Amino acid sequence: MSAPDHVLTAEQAHLDHARAELARMREHTLSLVPDGGDAIADEALAWTLHRRAASLVDDPSSTLFFGRTDHDDGQSLHIGRRHVTDSAGDPVVVDWRADVSRGFYRATRDDRAGVVLRRRFGVEEGRLTAYEDEHLVDRDEADTSSAILAREIERPRSGPMRDIVATIQPEQDALVRADAQTTVCVQGAPGTGKTAVGLHRAAWLLYAHRERLTRQGVLVIGPNRAFLSHISAVLPALGEVEVEQRTVDELLTAALDGRKQVRVRGTEPAVVATLKGDRRMAEVVRRAVWSAVGDPARVLESGAVVVTRGARRWRVPGYRVRDVLDELTTRGIRYEAARNLLPQRLAHAVLQLLEAAGDSPDDVVQDSVARSAEVKRAVKALMPAQDAAKVLFRLLSDREFLTACSQDVLTGAERDLLLWPDPPRTAGSARWTAADAVLLDEVADQLQRTPSRAHVVLDEAQDLSAMQLRAVGRRCTTGAATVLGDIAQGTTPWSARSWDDVLDHLGKPGGSLEVLDRGFRVPSAVIDYAARLLPSIAPDLSVPRSVREDPGLLEVVEVADPVARAAAVTAGLLDVPGSVGVVAAADAVEAVAAALTAAGVGFSRLDEPDVHQQRVSLVPAGLVKGLEFDRVVVVEPAAIVDGEPDARTGLRRLYVSLTRAVSAMVVLHARDLPAELAA
């Protein structure tokens, strides 16, 4: 229904009441004085109150609830983005993440879960304008698609991505609420909402397991900064303001901040970066780190550890020292942990000698021996302190060392690729690359265990190398992960060929693989056109299908000057509400920018940092992944393909570019279209 009536009037009154109660809750939070008993506790409590107040900020452009369920027991629940109570503590709005809200998303006539009525609300500028009722106990009621749901999915939008709590589908809800200990891998075709599923899963986990996840942290990893800017508003809109969001490069750069001699400032050929991302490099790195363990016969005077106690000298023979080292180096602990245990292990061997001689030493004696100069010298010789940058520096500059560490792992030609042709003098002067940063992270983890988060959401996972995936996996060793992507959209030379490989590299081989192939955002005219590329780029994947009634609009136009026409088409699209994305090959972006400027079209360039988002976004094809716009103009598809190192990767990049539109897409070309797009 859309006409105002008593039901809509009553529901709007309930919304106004909910807004007033939310404001009361925030005012109450702000009025509280942090008093924890001491300065440190006061500061922690003040920060907690600050976070709580931030989560209670109302957004007048949206509603606090979007649906309602009536139940067999007569209870009515308004389902919304956050929990709102009245002054007596009774619920006014129930958080969409609560178990009692599950029926709004999943109840059917065959499995009602106690729900007798489901109501959806139409919203305009923060006010209720319509409602639809679905009576689950009425078998005679016709099953019809929701016009309100379709309108919300297809609503024109600009700026950052919004939450989808009002439109979550049953299969999406099942993934969002998957067990916290389960790693979920989602193969999602364009427009299926896989990114939204991952973000809403993070929000649900923080709701259901607040204490542990807040303590250990939740991390969202995206492909680039433009993508993270696009999704940045979703979790805060759901009341989650503390989730860290980074790219893989940012994550690894942050991990290197404590090492002043390391700066990522170099580049290298794709073939070298691909080799550095190969899983075999993990074994090479492991050998490089543990090769520092010395042979007692060679590094110790007389081949033994000799400790003086009073007037006597106690000798731990080399074979016994070797047994101690073997026990430490084969138990699966990190190098630094083994190195820290070594003094006590050597001291214990000395105590065994004391006991055999009739003495009765205690723990104090063992600690004293462990701190003795002789033991310290032995530890320094047997397991010297190491620095990650210096280990990798030696590996990439010393042929003999690289050969020893990669025997039976790499070929001679591969070693030639890895070695610097003109090695820098020191690790501090090296021009480290992004692929080197991944190897440095691997070295650092061999030296000392990387701290784990409670949960990691990894988007566009198909584009990461095996070594990048290992770096991400290290950050969720004690938690689970939500892995999102589309094999067909793999656009790096090292992109994954299967999700089994991805999960294995992450250290989550038991993860659950789920497929989303129902497109809610991309219309059929657009997705069917792009799907012509699938037999060439991902023949094993099923063709995605759009479930929207509106087929959308597709125009493929051959023109003499695609750049000039793109500016004119974009100017015309501004007459219709919504965002516009102009996608072009990287080397054409400057020309398109000049044409848009000449046409008087204001735009933001997503390849520039900290840009103010405008309705029109100019996006290099390499940065468009994960983004969406109401209308998209694709400039010269053949140039997008040619911008990649090989045809397969180029066609995948084109597939990504052709699947960003929510309502309409215009493809402009002067050159022949790729043959794979032929009807």
XYZ file of C-alpha atoms in Angstrom:
679
model
C 0.000 0.000 0.000
C 1.154 3.574 -0.604
C -1.810 5.753 0.339
C -1.751 7.269 3.847
C -4.074 5.397 6.201
C -4.423 4.690 9.877
C -1.816 1.895 9.749
C 0.825 4.133 8.190
C -0.062 6.938 10.598
C 0.368 4.628 13.580
C 3.657 3.276 12.269
C 4.999 6.793 11.689
C 4.049 7.666 15.261
C 6.003 4.626 16.438
C 8.993 5.811 14.388
C 8.792 9.277 15.946
C 8.617 7.647 19.383
C 11.658 5.506 18.564
C 13.661 8.554 17.480
C 12.789 10.334 20.713
C 13.863 7.305 22.767
C 17.145 7.020 20.856
C 17.848 10.677 21.559
C 17.070 10.059 25.239
C 19.477 7.095 25.299
C 22.258 9.220 23.795
C 21.652 12.142 26.127
C 21.760 9.775 29.081
C 25.072 8.327 27.876
C 26.561 11.807 27.432
C 25.434 12.795 30.919
C 27.356 9.999 32.608
C 30.564 10.966 34.426
C 33.370 8.404 34.046
C 34.435 7.332 37.535
C 36.487 4.164 37.473
C 38.376 4.765 40.686
C 41.682 5.874 39.158
C 42.973 7.875 36.202
C 43.552 4.889 33.915
C 40.129 3.400 34.618
C 38.531 6.832 34.173
C 40.129 7.180 30.733
C 39.030 3.711 29.654
C 35.488 4.330 30.861
C 35.380 7.725 29.134
C 36.411 6.095 25.868
C 33.741 3.409 26.294
C 31.090 6.086 26.853
C 32.356 8.012 23.837
C 31.999 4.930 21.638
C 28.553 4.243 23.034
C 27.418 7.810 22.310
C 28.819 7.605 18.769
C 26.850 4.419 18.120
C 23.611 6.151 19.186
C 23.773 9.000 16.653
C 20.592 9.083 14.572
C 20.645 9.446 10.803
C 17.598 11.533 9.850
C 17.845 10.440 6.207
C 16.994 6.842 7.125
C 14.571 5.171 9.484
C 15.322 3.373 12.717
C 13.280 0.395 11.521
C 12.419 -1.002 8.121
C 10.167 -3.925 8.982
C 7.894 -5.545 11.518
C 6.933 -9.089 12.453
C 3.803 -10.170 14.329
C 3.975 -13.509 16.142
C 1.684 -16.299 17.306
C 1.932 -15.084 20.896
C 0.611 -11.636 19.961
C 3.995 -9.960 20.168
C 4.938 -7.355 17.546
C 8.565 -6.505 16.842
C 9.860 -3.575 14.832
C 13.134 -4.631 13.179
C 15.802 -1.956 12.713
C 19.452 -1.063 12.525
C 19.987 -0.909 16.287
C 18.269 -1.732 19.547
C 16.176 1.065 21.029
C 14.439 0.846 24.410
C 12.123 3.135 26.319
C 12.825 4.494 29.786
C 11.435 1.309 31.347
C 13.820 -0.863 29.332
C 11.174 -2.295 27.025
C 12.179 -2.676 23.359
C 10.928 -0.076 20.918
C 13.108 -1.296 18.048
C 14.833 -4.694 17.925
C 18.316 -4.935 16.417
C 18.286 -6.787 13.076
C 21.097 -8.987 14.426
C 19.081 -10.369 17.354
C 17.888 -13.976 17.096
C 14.254 -12.865 17.289
C 14.801 -10.845 14.095
C 15.732 -13.932 12.106
C 12.108 -14.553 11.151
C 11.924 -11.259 9.256
C 14.511 -12.560 6.808
C 13.814 -16.281 6.685
C 10.217 -17.057 7.665
C 8.139 -18.737 4.944
C 4.632 -20.153 4.806
C 6.125 -23.637 5.134
C 8.426 -22.654 8.004
C 6.938 -19.644 9.784
C 9.068 -19.825 12.962
C 6.089 -18.339 14.813
C 5.673 -15.361 12.449
C 2.130 -14.663 11.313
C 2.716 -11.348 9.519
C 5.748 -9.712 7.918
C 5.535 -6.024 7.109
C 7.978 -4.027 4.995
C 8.092 -0.237 4.961
C 8.774 2.145 2.105
C 10.939 5.073 3.153
C 11.633 8.490 1.690
C 13.941 10.976 3.422
C 13.537 9.336 6.791
C 9.750 9.042 6.771
C 7.492 6.065 6.148
C 5.623 6.393 2.859
C 4.264 2.896 2.220
C 3.935 -0.591 3.634
C 3.394 -4.120 2.396
C 1.981 -6.970 4.459
C 2.659 -10.663 3.949
C 0.324 -12.957 5.896
C 2.237 -16.192 6.379
C -0.771 -18.045 7.789
C -2.889 -17.249 4.729
C -2.298 -20.034 2.192
C -4.639 -18.339 -0.278
C -2.608 -15.137 -0.385
C -0.748 -14.888 -3.681
C 3.044 -15.029 -3.607
C 4.173 -11.786 -5.206
C 7.518 -10.082 -5.303
C 7.870 -7.089 -3.039
C 7.655 -3.757 -4.837
C 9.141 -2.039 -1.779
C 12.071 -4.464 -1.765
C 12.681 -3.948 -5.485
C 12.458 -0.171 -5.107
C 15.002 -0.178 -2.269
C 17.446 -2.394 -4.173
C 17.200 -0.262 -7.314
C 17.067 3.101 -5.536
C 19.485 5.619 -7.114
C 22.372 6.377 -4.817
C 25.517 8.421 -4.691
C 28.456 8.510 -2.351
C 29.603 5.560 -0.228
C 27.937 2.155 -0.135
C 24.940 1.843 2.197
C 23.930 -1.030 4.426
C 21.438 -3.592 3.102
C 19.743 -4.605 6.335
C 16.332 -3.895 4.848
C 16.929 -6.089 1.796
C 18.981 -9.044 3.047
C 17.825 -12.211 1.291
C 17.455 -15.594 3.058
C 20.624 -17.068 1.518
C 22.556 -13.929 2.477
C 21.183 -14.004 6.024
C 22.344 -17.606 6.458
C 25.889 -16.522 5.597
C 25.742 -13.438 7.820
C 24.733 -15.537 10.843
C 27.127 -18.444 10.235
C 28.862 -19.803 13.332
C 31.628 -17.552 14.641
C 34.211 -20.357 14.468
C 33.390 -21.165 10.839
C 35.433 -19.705 8.012
C 33.009 -18.885 5.212
C 34.188 -18.489 1.609
C 31.703 -16.804 -0.727
C 32.010 -17.149 -4.488
C 29.776 -14.296 -5.552
C 28.941 -13.141 -9.055
C 28.650 -9.370 -9.650
C 25.663 -7.790 -7.930
C 25.006 -10.718 -5.568
C 25.879 -8.656 -2.499
C 28.948 -10.600 -1.359
C 30.698 -7.485 -0.038
C 27.594 -6.468 1.882
C 27.336 -9.993 3.276
C 30.897 -9.775 4.574
C 30.356 -6.394 6.236
C 27.051 -7.399 7.777
C 28.644 -10.618 9.005
C 31.267 -8.520 10.793
C 28.487 -6.443 12.369
C 26.571 -9.571 13.425
C 29.671 -11.166 14.958
C 30.395 -8.008 16.949
C 26.825 -8.096 18.216
C 26.750 -11.814 19.052
C 30.306 -12.078 20.450
C 30.977 -8.521 21.556
C 33.515 -9.080 24.322
C 35.913 -11.394 22.493
C 35.744 -9.664 19.136
C 36.182 -6.211 20.633
C 39.163 -7.403 22.653
C 40.938 -9.145 19.764
C 39.651 -6.922 16.990
C 37.961 -7.303 13.620
C 39.824 -6.456 10.417
C 38.344 -5.728 6.976
C 40.777 -6.042 4.054
C 39.934 -4.623 0.632
C 41.727 -4.386 -2.729
C 42.442 -0.657 -2.752
C 41.754 2.598 -0.934
C 38.972 3.613 -3.352
C 37.108 0.423 -2.484
C 37.580 0.954 1.253
C 36.315 4.529 0.940
C 33.270 3.174 -0.891
C 32.376 0.755 1.927
C 33.592 2.886 4.842
C 30.148 4.096 5.935
C 28.442 0.698 6.189
C 29.671 -0.504 9.581
C 29.381 2.913 11.309
C 25.790 3.089 10.047
C 25.199 -0.205 11.848
C 26.685 1.171 15.068
C 30.130 -0.436 14.666
C 32.678 2.364 14.701
C 35.892 0.552 15.637
C 36.482 -1.988 12.866
C 39.857 -1.515 11.192
C 39.767 -1.324 7.387
C 42.982 -1.677 5.336
C 44.381 -2.839 2.037
C 46.890 -5.696 2.106
C 49.709 -3.275 1.258
C 48.672 -0.935 4.077
C 48.450 -3.854 6.477
C 51.972 -5.015 5.707
C 53.390 -1.487 5.628
C 51.938 -0.867 9.082
C 53.602 -4.066 10.292
C 56.931 -2.737 9.030
C 56.645 0.697 10.642
C 58.834 -0.359 13.559
C 61.722 -1.156 11.215
C 63.190 2.175 10.182
C 65.430 0.618 7.538
C 62.423 -0.750 5.617
C 60.450 1.398 3.193
C 58.389 0.152 0.271
C 59.480 2.395 -2.580
C 60.560 0.149 -5.453
C 58.894 -1.596 -8.379
C 59.768 -4.736 -10.303
C 58.584 -6.764 -13.327
C 55.385 -8.755 -12.884
C 57.261 -12.029 -13.423
C 59.481 -11.285 -10.406
C 56.551 -10.225 -8.212
C 54.702 -13.382 -9.243
C 57.621 -15.570 -8.203
C 57.948 -13.754 -4.867
C 54.261 -14.453 -4.276
C 54.628 -18.184 -4.978
C 53.932 -20.460 -2.010
C 57.332 -22.104 -2.400
C 58.906 -18.903 -1.108
C 57.556 -19.750 2.351
C 59.890 -22.752 2.485
C 62.810 -20.684 1.184
C 62.183 -18.085 3.888
C 61.847 -20.736 6.587
C 65.192 -22.240 5.648
C 66.806 -18.792 5.551
C 65.692 -18.010 9.101
C 66.580 -21.352 10.660
C 69.898 -21.606 8.838
C 71.206 -19.231 11.479
C 71.157 -22.072 14.033
C 74.807 -22.985 14.515
C 76.526 -26.353 14.663
C 77.965 -26.774 18.202
C 81.086 -28.393 16.785
C 81.818 -25.297 14.707
C 80.573 -22.296 16.713
C 81.467 -23.298 20.275
C 84.949 -23.418 21.766
C 85.898 -27.069 22.157
C 82.509 -27.910 20.640
C 80.744 -27.845 24.029
C 79.097 -25.490 26.525
C 81.341 -25.090 29.567
C 79.974 -23.409 32.716
C 82.014 -22.576 35.824
C 80.323 -23.107 39.204
C 82.587 -22.313 42.109
C 85.824 -24.238 41.699
C 84.474 -26.687 39.143
C 83.726 -26.506 35.443
C 80.768 -28.365 34.013
C 80.840 -29.428 30.361
C 77.728 -30.055 28.258
C 79.057 -32.010 25.260
C 78.259 -31.035 21.694
C 75.984 -34.007 21.013
C 73.839 -33.032 24.027
C 73.707 -29.407 22.842
C 72.642 -30.697 19.419
C 69.812 -32.688 21.036
C 68.632 -29.511 22.788
C 68.687 -27.555 19.510
C 66.877 -30.321 17.639
C 64.131 -30.382 20.266
C 63.644 -26.621 20.024
C 63.824 -26.304 16.253
C 61.414 -29.135 15.459
C 58.575 -28.325 17.853
C 56.922 -25.715 15.603
C 57.662 -22.604 17.637
C 59.085 -19.347 16.296
C 62.809 -18.630 16.159
C 62.743 -15.999 18.919
C 60.692 -18.255 21.175
C 63.225 -21.056 20.689
C 66.071 -18.619 21.285
C 64.471 -17.446 24.539
C 64.052 -21.053 25.705
C 67.611 -22.084 24.855
C 69.314 -20.612 27.989
C 66.995 -22.576 30.281
C 67.463 -25.761 28.229
C 71.251 -25.456 28.463
C 71.032 -24.623 32.169
C 68.878 -27.695 32.719
C 71.569 -29.824 31.041
C 74.104 -28.367 33.482
C 71.797 -29.155 36.420
C 71.595 -32.749 35.282
C 75.396 -32.887 35.540
C 75.236 -31.363 39.041
C 72.656 -33.922 40.149
C 74.728 -36.788 38.738
C 77.618 -35.549 40.878
C 75.455 -35.730 44.020
C 74.385 -32.090 44.223
C 70.757 -30.987 44.776
C 70.323 -27.788 42.721
C 66.997 -25.949 42.641
C 65.289 -23.507 40.272
C 67.348 -20.617 41.629
C 70.523 -22.389 40.556
C 69.075 -23.114 37.118
C 68.122 -19.459 36.638
C 71.601 -18.427 37.725
C 73.224 -20.759 35.207
C 70.863 -19.564 32.457
C 71.974 -15.967 33.139
C 75.673 -16.800 33.256
C 78.092 -15.245 30.795
C 79.085 -18.674 29.442
C 75.504 -19.611 28.578
C 74.814 -16.169 27.085
C 77.857 -16.522 24.833
C 76.745 -19.986 23.795
C 73.214 -18.795 22.945
C 74.610 -15.914 20.902
C 76.779 -18.348 18.930
C 74.153 -21.059 18.529
C 71.087 -18.880 17.818
C 72.144 -15.311 17.048
C 69.579 -12.514 17.118
C 68.158 -11.837 13.660
C 66.500 -8.947 11.851
C 63.863 -9.623 9.178
C 65.197 -7.044 6.730
C 68.762 -8.336 6.997
C 67.640 -11.931 6.450
C 65.752 -11.017 3.273
C 68.540 -8.674 2.146
C 70.997 -11.567 2.300
C 68.567 -13.895 0.534
C 68.135 -11.500 -2.424
C 71.759 -10.439 -2.719
C 73.852 -13.521 -1.832
C 73.669 -16.196 -4.546
C 75.343 -18.862 -2.420
C 72.912 -18.260 0.473
C 69.863 -18.252 -1.841
C 71.026 -21.467 -3.487
C 71.467 -23.186 -0.118
C 68.001 -22.072 1.041
C 66.203 -22.981 -2.193
C 67.822 -26.275 -3.104
C 65.180 -28.582 -4.652
C 62.615 -25.769 -4.293
C 63.517 -23.238 -6.999
C 65.224 -23.633 -10.347
C 68.414 -21.860 -11.299
C 66.454 -19.566 -13.628
C 64.118 -18.643 -10.781
C 67.083 -17.824 -8.555
C 68.384 -15.549 -11.280
C 65.037 -13.719 -11.263
C 65.058 -13.272 -7.492
C 68.622 -12.036 -7.098
C 69.143 -8.287 -7.338
C 71.210 -7.557 -10.474
C 72.931 -4.699 -8.658
C 72.568 -5.368 -4.910
C 72.354 -2.330 -2.611
C 75.082 -1.924 -0.019
C 72.785 -2.341 2.992
C 69.244 -3.334 3.875
C 68.545 0.302 4.700
C 69.377 1.470 1.187
C 67.339 -1.236 -0.570
C 64.360 -0.183 -2.676
C 61.948 -2.748 -1.269
C 58.879 -3.604 -3.355
C 55.334 -4.526 -2.338
C 56.178 -8.196 -2.977
C 59.259 -7.809 -0.750
C 57.014 -6.481 2.034
C 55.069 -9.754 1.917
C 58.305 -11.736 2.187
C 59.464 -9.511 5.051
C 56.216 -10.289 6.830
C 56.858 -14.002 6.312
C 60.382 -13.638 7.736
C 59.068 -11.631 10.685
C 56.514 -14.332 11.445
C 59.203 -17.013 11.377
C 61.069 -14.931 13.929
C 58.102 -14.007 16.125
C 54.440 -14.994 15.906
C 52.121 -12.425 14.329
C 49.242 -11.349 16.634
C 45.858 -12.737 15.583
C 42.524 -10.966 15.235
C 39.221 -12.460 16.269
C 37.887 -12.212 12.714
C 39.111 -11.067 9.305
C 36.871 -10.134 6.374
C 38.866 -10.457 3.152
C 37.279 -9.066 0.006
C 38.434 -9.671 -3.589
C 40.492 -12.560 -2.209
C 40.948 -14.119 -5.645
C 43.482 -11.403 -6.516
C 45.962 -12.189 -3.743
C 49.096 -14.279 -4.176
C 49.733 -17.336 -2.040
C 52.187 -15.359 0.098
C 49.722 -12.479 0.544
C 47.073 -14.973 1.604
C 49.498 -16.465 4.126
C 50.061 -12.958 5.520
C 46.305 -12.499 5.948
C 45.917 -15.995 7.411
C 48.513 -15.208 10.070
C 46.227 -12.481 11.317
C 43.319 -14.846 12.012
C 45.064 -17.968 13.301
C 42.961 -17.960 16.477
C 39.790 -16.761 14.768
C 37.809 -17.349 11.611
C 37.614 -15.482 8.330
C 34.985 -14.394 5.851
C 36.507 -14.743 2.387
C 34.790 -12.979 -0.498
C 35.436 -12.857 -4.206
C 34.763 -14.033 -7.709
C 37.204 -16.254 -9.589
C 36.026 -14.641 -12.849
C 37.215 -11.258 -11.581
C 40.795 -12.328 -10.874
C 42.926 -9.634 -12.526
C 46.440 -10.165 -11.184
C 49.083 -12.407 -12.785
C 48.940 -14.559 -9.648
C 45.159 -14.637 -9.200
C 43.673 -17.799 -7.710
C 42.355 -20.615 -9.864
C 40.256 -22.244 -7.140
C 38.838 -21.406 -3.724
C 40.375 -24.588 -2.316
C 43.781 -23.070 -3.041
C 42.791 -19.772 -1.398
C 41.548 -21.463 1.770
C 44.631 -23.666 1.921
C 46.984 -20.679 1.665
C 44.989 -18.894 4.375
C 45.432 -21.860 6.684
C 41.660 -22.516 6.656
C 41.350 -25.677 4.517
C 38.147 -26.665 6.295
C 36.329 -23.472 5.332
C 32.800 -23.670 3.972
C 32.424 -22.659 0.309
C 29.105 -21.012 -0.589
C 27.995 -19.741 -3.995
C 25.872 -16.636 -4.598
C 24.710 -16.417 -8.213
C 21.441 -14.484 -7.894
C 22.152 -10.885 -8.844
C 20.095 -8.274 -7.010
C 21.996 -5.155 -8.043
C 23.114 -5.717 -11.655
C 20.193 -5.791 -14.146
C 19.825 -8.646 -16.607
C 20.669 -6.590 -19.716
C 24.026 -5.695 -18.205
C 24.969 -9.018 -16.618
C 23.925 -11.042 -19.675
C 26.156 -8.907 -21.888
C 29.165 -9.208 -19.571
C 28.560 -12.965 -19.152
C 29.562 -13.470 -22.788
C 33.137 -13.288 -21.499
C 32.762 -16.106 -18.941
C 33.523 -19.059 -21.266
C 36.924 -17.476 -21.923
C 37.827 -16.244 -18.451
C 36.140 -18.706 -16.055
C 34.595 -21.642 -17.925
C 33.896 -23.594 -14.734
C 31.620 -20.943 -13.232
C 27.872 -20.904 -13.742
C 26.392 -17.898 -15.497
C 24.991 -15.418 -12.956
C 21.336 -14.524 -13.227
C 19.600 -11.297 -12.366
C 16.408 -11.667 -10.325
C 15.260 -8.111 -10.898
C 12.107 -7.506 -12.904
C 13.591 -4.354 -14.422
C 16.059 -5.521 -17.109
C 17.900 -2.226 -17.035
C 19.304 -0.418 -20.040
C 22.305 -1.336 -22.203
C 23.644 0.663 -25.143
C 26.699 -0.385 -27.140
C 27.626 2.432 -29.508
C 30.386 2.669 -32.082
C 31.595 6.282 -32.355
C 34.510 8.100 -33.927
C 35.704 9.608 -30.640
C 34.681 7.601 -27.546
C 36.358 10.049 -25.158
C 34.442 13.086 -26.410
C 31.184 11.120 -26.557
C 31.742 9.876 -23.000
C 31.749 13.470 -21.733
C 28.543 14.265 -23.618
C 26.788 11.078 -22.472
C 27.828 11.690 -18.863
C 26.462 15.236 -18.946
C 23.131 13.873 -20.152
C 23.008 11.197 -17.444
C 23.132 13.881 -14.770
C 19.532 14.760 -15.627
C 18.513 11.539 -13.859
C 19.075 10.982 -10.098
C 21.908 8.732 -9.053
C 25.630 8.199 -9.396
C 27.589 7.920 -12.639
C 30.839 6.010 -13.098
C 33.062 6.651 -16.113
C 35.448 3.716 -16.571
C 38.452 3.894 -18.874
C 41.842 2.286 -19.379
C 44.524 3.848 -17.184
C 46.303 5.567 -20.074
C 43.033 7.186 -21.218
C 42.035 8.670 -17.866
C 43.777 12.025 -18.443
C 42.056 12.477 -21.803
C 38.654 11.609 -20.338
C 39.262 14.004 -17.437
C 40.046 16.807 -19.893
C 36.906 16.046 -21.908
C 34.696 16.055 -18.808
C 36.205 19.362 -17.681
C 35.675 20.903 -21.124
C 32.045 19.755 -21.028
C 31.540 21.431 -17.637
C 30.960 18.140 -15.819
C 32.167 18.079 -12.230
C 33.746 14.782 -11.219
C 35.980 13.075 -8.697
C 38.951 10.945 -9.706
C 39.188 7.783 -7.698
C 42.895 7.404 -8.480
C 43.583 10.494 -6.381
C 43.728 10.249 -2.569
C 41.235 11.951 -0.262
C 38.950 13.177 -3.030
C 35.554 14.702 -2.308
C 33.014 12.282 -3.728
C 30.845 13.794 -6.454
C 27.995 12.314 -8.441
C 30.330 11.548 -11.321
C 33.373 9.377 -10.624
C 36.181 8.892 -13.135
C 37.698 5.489 -12.453
C 40.679 3.749 -14.045
C 39.642 0.196 -14.918
C 42.214 -1.120 -12.463
C 40.418 0.498 -9.516
C 36.763 -0.171 -10.353
C 36.576 -3.608 -8.736
C 34.073 -3.745 -5.881
C 32.491 -0.395 -6.770
C 29.046 0.196 -8.213
C 27.233 3.116 -9.777
C 23.654 3.684 -10.888
C 24.866 4.334 -14.439
C 28.175 3.452 -16.004
C 29.937 4.684 -19.130
C 32.650 2.280 -20.340
C 35.169 3.873 -22.710
C 36.868 1.722 -25.358
C 36.725 -1.885 -24.104
C 39.613 -2.998 -26.350
C 41.923 -0.484 -24.641
C 40.940 -1.886 -21.225
C 41.913 -5.372 -22.423
C 45.183 -4.122 -23.919
C 46.114 -2.443 -20.640
C 46.812 -5.804 -18.998
C 49.871 -8.054 -19.481
C 47.892 -10.863 -21.166
C 44.570 -11.360 -22.924
C 42.991 -13.491 -20.172
C 43.696 -10.903 -17.492
C 42.551 -8.140 -19.843
C 39.223 -9.851 -20.498
C 38.748 -10.344 -16.759
C 39.423 -6.639 -16.202
C 36.825 -5.875 -18.855
C 34.344 -8.229 -17.176
C 34.775 -6.277 -13.956
C 34.278 -2.964 -15.780
C 31.107 -4.213 -17.495
C 29.420 -5.317 -14.253
C 29.419 -2.099 -12.216
C 26.049 -0.664 -13.282
C 22.884 -0.868 -11.194
C 20.485 0.624 -13.750
C 22.111 1.380 -17.093
C 25.364 1.016 -18.996
C 26.652 2.735 -22.116
C 29.612 1.159 -23.916
C 31.448 3.467 -26.317
C 34.013 2.195 -28.791
C 35.856 3.189 -31.942
C 37.982 0.050 -32.153
C 36.519 -3.386 -32.742
C 35.064 -4.938 -29.628
C 36.818 -8.064 -28.310
C 35.584 -11.082 -30.255
C 34.372 -12.685 -27.014
C 31.665 -9.989 -26.755
C 30.210 -10.838 -30.150
C 26.613 -11.962 -29.939
